[in-house]
CSV table of C-alpha atoms in Angstrom, one decimal:
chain,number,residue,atom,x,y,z
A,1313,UNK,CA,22.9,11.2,-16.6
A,1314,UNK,CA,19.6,12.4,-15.2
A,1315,UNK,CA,17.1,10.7,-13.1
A,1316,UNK,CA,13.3,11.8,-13.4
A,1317,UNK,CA,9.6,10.2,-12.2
A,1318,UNK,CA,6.8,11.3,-14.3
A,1319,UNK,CA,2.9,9.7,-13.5
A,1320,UNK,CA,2.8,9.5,-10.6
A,1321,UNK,CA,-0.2,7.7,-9.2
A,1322,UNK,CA,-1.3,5.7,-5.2
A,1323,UNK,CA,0.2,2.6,-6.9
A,1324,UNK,CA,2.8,2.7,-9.5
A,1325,UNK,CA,5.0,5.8,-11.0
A,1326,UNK,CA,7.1,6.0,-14.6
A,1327,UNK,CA,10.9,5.8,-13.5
A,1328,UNK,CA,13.0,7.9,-16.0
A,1329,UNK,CA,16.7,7.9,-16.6
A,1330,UNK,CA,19.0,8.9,-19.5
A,1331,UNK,CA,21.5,6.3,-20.6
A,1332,UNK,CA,25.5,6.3,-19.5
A,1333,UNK,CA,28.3,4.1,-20.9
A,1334,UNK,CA,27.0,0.5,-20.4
A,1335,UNK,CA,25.4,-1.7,-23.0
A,1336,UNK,CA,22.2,-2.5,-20.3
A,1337,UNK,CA,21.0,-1.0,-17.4
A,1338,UNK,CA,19.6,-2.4,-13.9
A,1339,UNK,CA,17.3,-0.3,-11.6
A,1340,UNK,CA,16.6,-1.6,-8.0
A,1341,UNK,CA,14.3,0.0,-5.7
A,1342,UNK,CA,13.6,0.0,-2.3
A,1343,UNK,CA,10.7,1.5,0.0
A,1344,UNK,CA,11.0,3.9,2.5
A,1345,UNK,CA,14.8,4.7,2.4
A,1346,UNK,CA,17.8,4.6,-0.2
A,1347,UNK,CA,18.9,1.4,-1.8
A,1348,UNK,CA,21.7,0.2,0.7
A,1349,UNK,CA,23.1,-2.7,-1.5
A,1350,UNK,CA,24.7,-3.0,-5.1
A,1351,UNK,CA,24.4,-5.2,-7.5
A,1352,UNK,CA,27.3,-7.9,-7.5
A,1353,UNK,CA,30.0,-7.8,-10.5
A,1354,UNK,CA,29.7,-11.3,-12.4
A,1355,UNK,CA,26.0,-11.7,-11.2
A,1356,UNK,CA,22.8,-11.7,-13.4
A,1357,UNK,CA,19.1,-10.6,-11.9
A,1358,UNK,CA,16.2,-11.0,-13.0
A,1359,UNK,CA,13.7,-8.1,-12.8
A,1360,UNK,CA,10.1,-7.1,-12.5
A,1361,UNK,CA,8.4,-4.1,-12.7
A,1362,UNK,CA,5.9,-5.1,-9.9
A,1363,UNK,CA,7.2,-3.8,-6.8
A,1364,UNK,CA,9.1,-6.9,-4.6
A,1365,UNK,CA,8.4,-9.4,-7.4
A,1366,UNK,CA,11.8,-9.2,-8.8
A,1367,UNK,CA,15.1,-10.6,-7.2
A,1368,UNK,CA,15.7,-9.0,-3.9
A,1369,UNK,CA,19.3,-8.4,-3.3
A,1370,UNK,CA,20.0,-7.4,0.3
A,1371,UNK,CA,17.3,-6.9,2.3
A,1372,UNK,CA,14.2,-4.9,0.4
A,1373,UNK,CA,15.8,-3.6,-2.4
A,1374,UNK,CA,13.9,-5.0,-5.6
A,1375,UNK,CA,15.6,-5.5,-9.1
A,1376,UNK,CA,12.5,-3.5,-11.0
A,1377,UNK,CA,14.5,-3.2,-14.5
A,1378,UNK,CA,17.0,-4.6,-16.4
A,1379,UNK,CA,17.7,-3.9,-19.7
A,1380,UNK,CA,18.5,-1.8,-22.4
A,1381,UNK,CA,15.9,1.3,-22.0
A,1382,UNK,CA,15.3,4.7,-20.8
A,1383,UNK,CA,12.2,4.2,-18.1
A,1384,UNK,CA,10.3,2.0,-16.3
A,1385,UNK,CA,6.7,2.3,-15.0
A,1386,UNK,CA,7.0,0.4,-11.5
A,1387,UNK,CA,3.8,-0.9,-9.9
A,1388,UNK,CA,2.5,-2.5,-6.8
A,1389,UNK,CA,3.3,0.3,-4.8
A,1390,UNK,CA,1.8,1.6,-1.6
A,1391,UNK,CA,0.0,5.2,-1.7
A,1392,UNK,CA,1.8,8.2,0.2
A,1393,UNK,CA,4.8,6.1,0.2
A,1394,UNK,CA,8.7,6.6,-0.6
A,1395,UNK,CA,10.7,4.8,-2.9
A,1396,UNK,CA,14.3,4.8,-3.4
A,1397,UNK,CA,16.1,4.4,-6.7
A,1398,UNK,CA,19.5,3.0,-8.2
A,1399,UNK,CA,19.8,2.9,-11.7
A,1400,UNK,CA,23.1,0.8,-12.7
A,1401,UNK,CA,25.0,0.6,-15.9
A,1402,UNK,CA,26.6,-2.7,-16.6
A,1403,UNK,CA,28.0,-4.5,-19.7
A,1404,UNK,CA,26.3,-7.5,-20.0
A,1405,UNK,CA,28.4,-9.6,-21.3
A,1406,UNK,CA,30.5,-9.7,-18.3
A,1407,UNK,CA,27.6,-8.9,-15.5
A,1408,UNK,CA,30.0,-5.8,-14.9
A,1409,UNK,CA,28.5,-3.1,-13.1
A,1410,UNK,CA,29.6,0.2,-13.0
A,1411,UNK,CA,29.9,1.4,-9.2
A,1412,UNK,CA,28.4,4.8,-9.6
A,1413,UNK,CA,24.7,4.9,-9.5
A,1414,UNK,CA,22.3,7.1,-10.5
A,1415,UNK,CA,19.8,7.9,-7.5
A,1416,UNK,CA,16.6,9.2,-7.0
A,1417,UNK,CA,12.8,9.0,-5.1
A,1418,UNK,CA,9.5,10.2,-5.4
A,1419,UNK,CA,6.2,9.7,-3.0
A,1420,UNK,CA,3.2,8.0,-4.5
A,1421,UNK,CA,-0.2,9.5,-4.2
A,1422,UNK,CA,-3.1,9.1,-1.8
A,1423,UNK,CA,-6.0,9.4,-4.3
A,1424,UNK,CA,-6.5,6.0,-5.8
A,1425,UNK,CA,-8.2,6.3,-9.8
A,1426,UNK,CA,-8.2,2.8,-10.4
A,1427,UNK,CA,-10.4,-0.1,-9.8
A,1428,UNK,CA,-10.9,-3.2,-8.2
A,1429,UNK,CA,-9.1,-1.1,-5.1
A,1430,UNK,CA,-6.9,-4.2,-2.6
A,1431,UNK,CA,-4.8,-3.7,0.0
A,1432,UNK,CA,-3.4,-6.8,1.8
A,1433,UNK,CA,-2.2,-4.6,4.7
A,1434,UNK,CA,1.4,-6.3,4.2
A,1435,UNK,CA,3.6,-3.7,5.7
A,1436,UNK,CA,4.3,-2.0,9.4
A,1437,UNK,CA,2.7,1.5,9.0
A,1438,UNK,CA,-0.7,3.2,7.6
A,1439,UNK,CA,0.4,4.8,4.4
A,1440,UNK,CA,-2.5,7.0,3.4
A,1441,UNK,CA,-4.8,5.2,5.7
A,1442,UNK,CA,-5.7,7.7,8.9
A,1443,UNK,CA,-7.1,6.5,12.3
A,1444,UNK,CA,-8.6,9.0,15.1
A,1445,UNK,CA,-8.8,8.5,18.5
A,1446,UNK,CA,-12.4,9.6,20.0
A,1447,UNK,CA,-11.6,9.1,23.7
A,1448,UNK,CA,-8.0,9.0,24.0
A,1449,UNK,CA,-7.7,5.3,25.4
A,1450,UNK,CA,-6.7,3.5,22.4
A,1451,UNK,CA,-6.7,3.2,18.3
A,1452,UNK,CA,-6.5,1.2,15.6
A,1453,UNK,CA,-3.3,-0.5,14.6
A,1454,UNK,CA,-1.5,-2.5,12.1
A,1455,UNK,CA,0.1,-5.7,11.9
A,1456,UNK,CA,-0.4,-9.1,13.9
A,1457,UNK,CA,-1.9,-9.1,17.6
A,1458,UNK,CA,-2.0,-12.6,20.5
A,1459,UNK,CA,-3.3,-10.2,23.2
A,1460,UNK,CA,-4.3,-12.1,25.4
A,1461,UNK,CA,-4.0,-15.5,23.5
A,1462,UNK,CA,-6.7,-14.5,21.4
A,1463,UNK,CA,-5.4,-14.7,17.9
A,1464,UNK,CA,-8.2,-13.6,14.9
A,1465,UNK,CA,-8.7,-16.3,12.4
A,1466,UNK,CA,-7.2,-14.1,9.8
A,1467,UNK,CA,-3.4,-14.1,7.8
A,1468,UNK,CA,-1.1,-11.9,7.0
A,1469,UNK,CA,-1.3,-8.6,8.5
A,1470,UNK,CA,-4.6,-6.3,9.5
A,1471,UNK,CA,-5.8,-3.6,11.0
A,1472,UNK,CA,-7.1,-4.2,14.7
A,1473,UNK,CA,-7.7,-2.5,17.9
A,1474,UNK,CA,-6.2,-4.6,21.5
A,1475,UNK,CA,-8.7,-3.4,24.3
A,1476,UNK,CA,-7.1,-6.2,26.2
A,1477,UNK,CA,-6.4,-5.3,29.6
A,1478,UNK,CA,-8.2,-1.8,28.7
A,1479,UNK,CA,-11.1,-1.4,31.1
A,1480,UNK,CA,-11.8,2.5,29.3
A,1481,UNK,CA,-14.4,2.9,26.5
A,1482,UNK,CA,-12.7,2.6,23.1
A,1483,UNK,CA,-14.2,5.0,20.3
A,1484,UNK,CA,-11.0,5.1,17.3
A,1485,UNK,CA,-12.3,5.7,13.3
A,1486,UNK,CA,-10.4,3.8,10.8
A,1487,UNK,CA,-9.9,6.1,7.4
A,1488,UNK,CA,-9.5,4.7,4.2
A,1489,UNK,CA,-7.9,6.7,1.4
A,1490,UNK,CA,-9.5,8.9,-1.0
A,1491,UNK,CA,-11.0,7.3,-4.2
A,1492,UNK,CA,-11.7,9.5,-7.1
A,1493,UNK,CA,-14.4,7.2,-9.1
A,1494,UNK,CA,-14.8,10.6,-11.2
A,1495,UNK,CA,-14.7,8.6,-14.7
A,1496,UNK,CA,-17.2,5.6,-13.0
A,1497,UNK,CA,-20.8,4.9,-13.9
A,1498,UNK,CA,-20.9,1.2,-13.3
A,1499,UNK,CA,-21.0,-1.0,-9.9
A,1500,UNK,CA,-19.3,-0.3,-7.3
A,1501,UNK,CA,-19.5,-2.3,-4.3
A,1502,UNK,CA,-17.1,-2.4,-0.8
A,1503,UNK,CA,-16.1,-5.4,0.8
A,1504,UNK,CA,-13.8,-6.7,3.4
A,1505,UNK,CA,-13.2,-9.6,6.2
A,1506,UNK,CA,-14.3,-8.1,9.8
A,1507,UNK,CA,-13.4,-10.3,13.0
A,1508,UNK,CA,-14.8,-10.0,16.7
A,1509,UNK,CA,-12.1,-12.1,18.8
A,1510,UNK,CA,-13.3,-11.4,22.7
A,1511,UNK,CA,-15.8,-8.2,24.5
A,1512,UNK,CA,-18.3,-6.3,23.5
A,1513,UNK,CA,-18.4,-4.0,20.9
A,1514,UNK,CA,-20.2,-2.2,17.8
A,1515,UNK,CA,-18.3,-1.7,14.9
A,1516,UNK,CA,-20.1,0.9,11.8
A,1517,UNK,CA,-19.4,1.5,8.5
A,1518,UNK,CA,-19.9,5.0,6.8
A,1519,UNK,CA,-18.6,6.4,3.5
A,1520,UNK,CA,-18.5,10.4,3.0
A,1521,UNK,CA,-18.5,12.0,-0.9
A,1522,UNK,CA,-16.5,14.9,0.4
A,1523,UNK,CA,-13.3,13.9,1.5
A,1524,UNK,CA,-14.7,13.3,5.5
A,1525,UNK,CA,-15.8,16.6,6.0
A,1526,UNK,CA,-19.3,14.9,6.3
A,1527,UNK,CA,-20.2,11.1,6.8
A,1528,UNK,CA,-23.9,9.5,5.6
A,1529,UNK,CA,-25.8,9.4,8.6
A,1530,UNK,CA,-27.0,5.5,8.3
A,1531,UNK,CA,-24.4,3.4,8.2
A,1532,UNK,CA,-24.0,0.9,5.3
A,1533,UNK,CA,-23.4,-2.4,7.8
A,1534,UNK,CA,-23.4,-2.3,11.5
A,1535,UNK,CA,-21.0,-4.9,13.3
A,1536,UNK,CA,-21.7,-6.7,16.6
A,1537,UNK,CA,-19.4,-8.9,19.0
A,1538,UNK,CA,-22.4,-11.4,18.3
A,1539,UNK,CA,-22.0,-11.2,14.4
A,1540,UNK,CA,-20.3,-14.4,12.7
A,1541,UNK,CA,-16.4,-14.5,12.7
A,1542,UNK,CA,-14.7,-14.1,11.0
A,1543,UNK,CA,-17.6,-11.8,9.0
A,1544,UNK,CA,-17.1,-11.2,5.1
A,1545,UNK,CA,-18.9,-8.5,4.6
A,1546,UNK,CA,-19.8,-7.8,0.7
A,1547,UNK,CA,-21.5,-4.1,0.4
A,1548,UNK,CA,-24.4,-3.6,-2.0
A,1549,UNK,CA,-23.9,-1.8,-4.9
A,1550,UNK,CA,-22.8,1.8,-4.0
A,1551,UNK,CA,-24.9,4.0,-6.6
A,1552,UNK,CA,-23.7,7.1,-4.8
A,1553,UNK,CA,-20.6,7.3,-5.3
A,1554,UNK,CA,-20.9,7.2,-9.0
A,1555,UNK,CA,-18.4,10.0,-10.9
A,1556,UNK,CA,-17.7,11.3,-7.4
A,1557,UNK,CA,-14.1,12.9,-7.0
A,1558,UNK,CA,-14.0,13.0,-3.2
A,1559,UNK,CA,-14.8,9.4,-2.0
């Protein structure tokens, strides 16, 4: 057996295998490290190729496939991310899986191609999103924050900087990932929910068309502790950045 990925992109990748001695096949994936549970003899899953949206045996590894071909394209990753592989053969009229897997990873991307462009933030770490600290006293992070007992009117996870209890000037950039928009002509338009929960502070937003080495010198929205909260800020659209590779 052999276990390839081919088209591999910031949020989905073709998973590739060449068949054994079962009659079907599973494939479970996992993010971030190996698959650490197998699939249950006299058990049936039910898959999706959407990353998590399948039946989750153990704890995060994701029945992607199931069934009688050779590849998979799995989607709903997270760019410059590792996933993690088992491909199972099983005879299916039994639900009787044969204990030697077939293993293998691959890192997505960090240049996105595709539009509309979401991230929900749901994980613990930054993937191919980069923060710099300006001063040295404090930078962005991910994830929920009650410093203080102020809590942002927001769900889920989000990026956010605690200068509770920090009496030092915070100056931290928050760095999206690179978008090629190469093979776009039409709108394109940024837009994102932005919350003020206690202080004073000035939040900017910049774009650059060649991968940060230089940044537009007027910002396209500037941020106050006096602006609405939580603020849903909807750009114009962004004429140019139109068939640039570099975003």
């Amino acid at each position: 057996s052999n276990f390839t990925t081919t088209n591999i992109q910031s949020s989905q990748m073709t998973v590739n295998w060449i068949r054994g001695n079962g009659d079907k096949v599973l494939v479970i994936a996992h993010q971030g490290a190996a698959v650490d549970f197998d699939p249950i003899s006299g058990t049936s899953y039910k898959a999706n190729a959407s990353f998590s949206a399948g039946d989750e045996i153990g704890y995060g590894n994701y029945i992607v496939y199931n069934g009688t071909g050779s590849s998979v394209i799995v989607t709903g990753l997270e760019g410059g991310t590792t996933y993690y592989y088992s491909v199972y053969e099983y005879i299916s009229s039994t639900n009787c899986y044969i204990p030697t897997s077939l293993t293998g990873n691959a890192t997505t991307t960090c240049i996105s191609t595709a539009l509309p462009y979401a991230d929900n933030f749901n994980r613990n770490v930054f993937s191919c999103w980069t923060t710099v600290d300006n001063t040295g006293n404090g930078s962005w992070q991910i994830g929920i924050t009650k410093a203080g007992g102020y809590i942002p009117s927001l769900t889920g996870n989000y990026f956010y900087i605690n200068s509770n209890s920090n009496s030092n000037s915070i100056n931290t950039d928050l760095i999206s990932p690179t978008f090629d928009f190469t093979s776009y002509s039409s709108i394109i338009s940024l837009s994102f929910n932005h919350q003020f929960v206690k202080g004073t502070a000035t939040a900017s937003v910049y774009y650059s068309i060649d991968n940060g080495a230089n940044w537009v010198a007027t910002p396209l929205a500037t941020f106050t502790s006096t602006t609405s909260n939580p603020s849903n800020y909807v750009s114009a659209p962004l004429i140019a950045l139109h068939g640039q590779s570099q975003v």
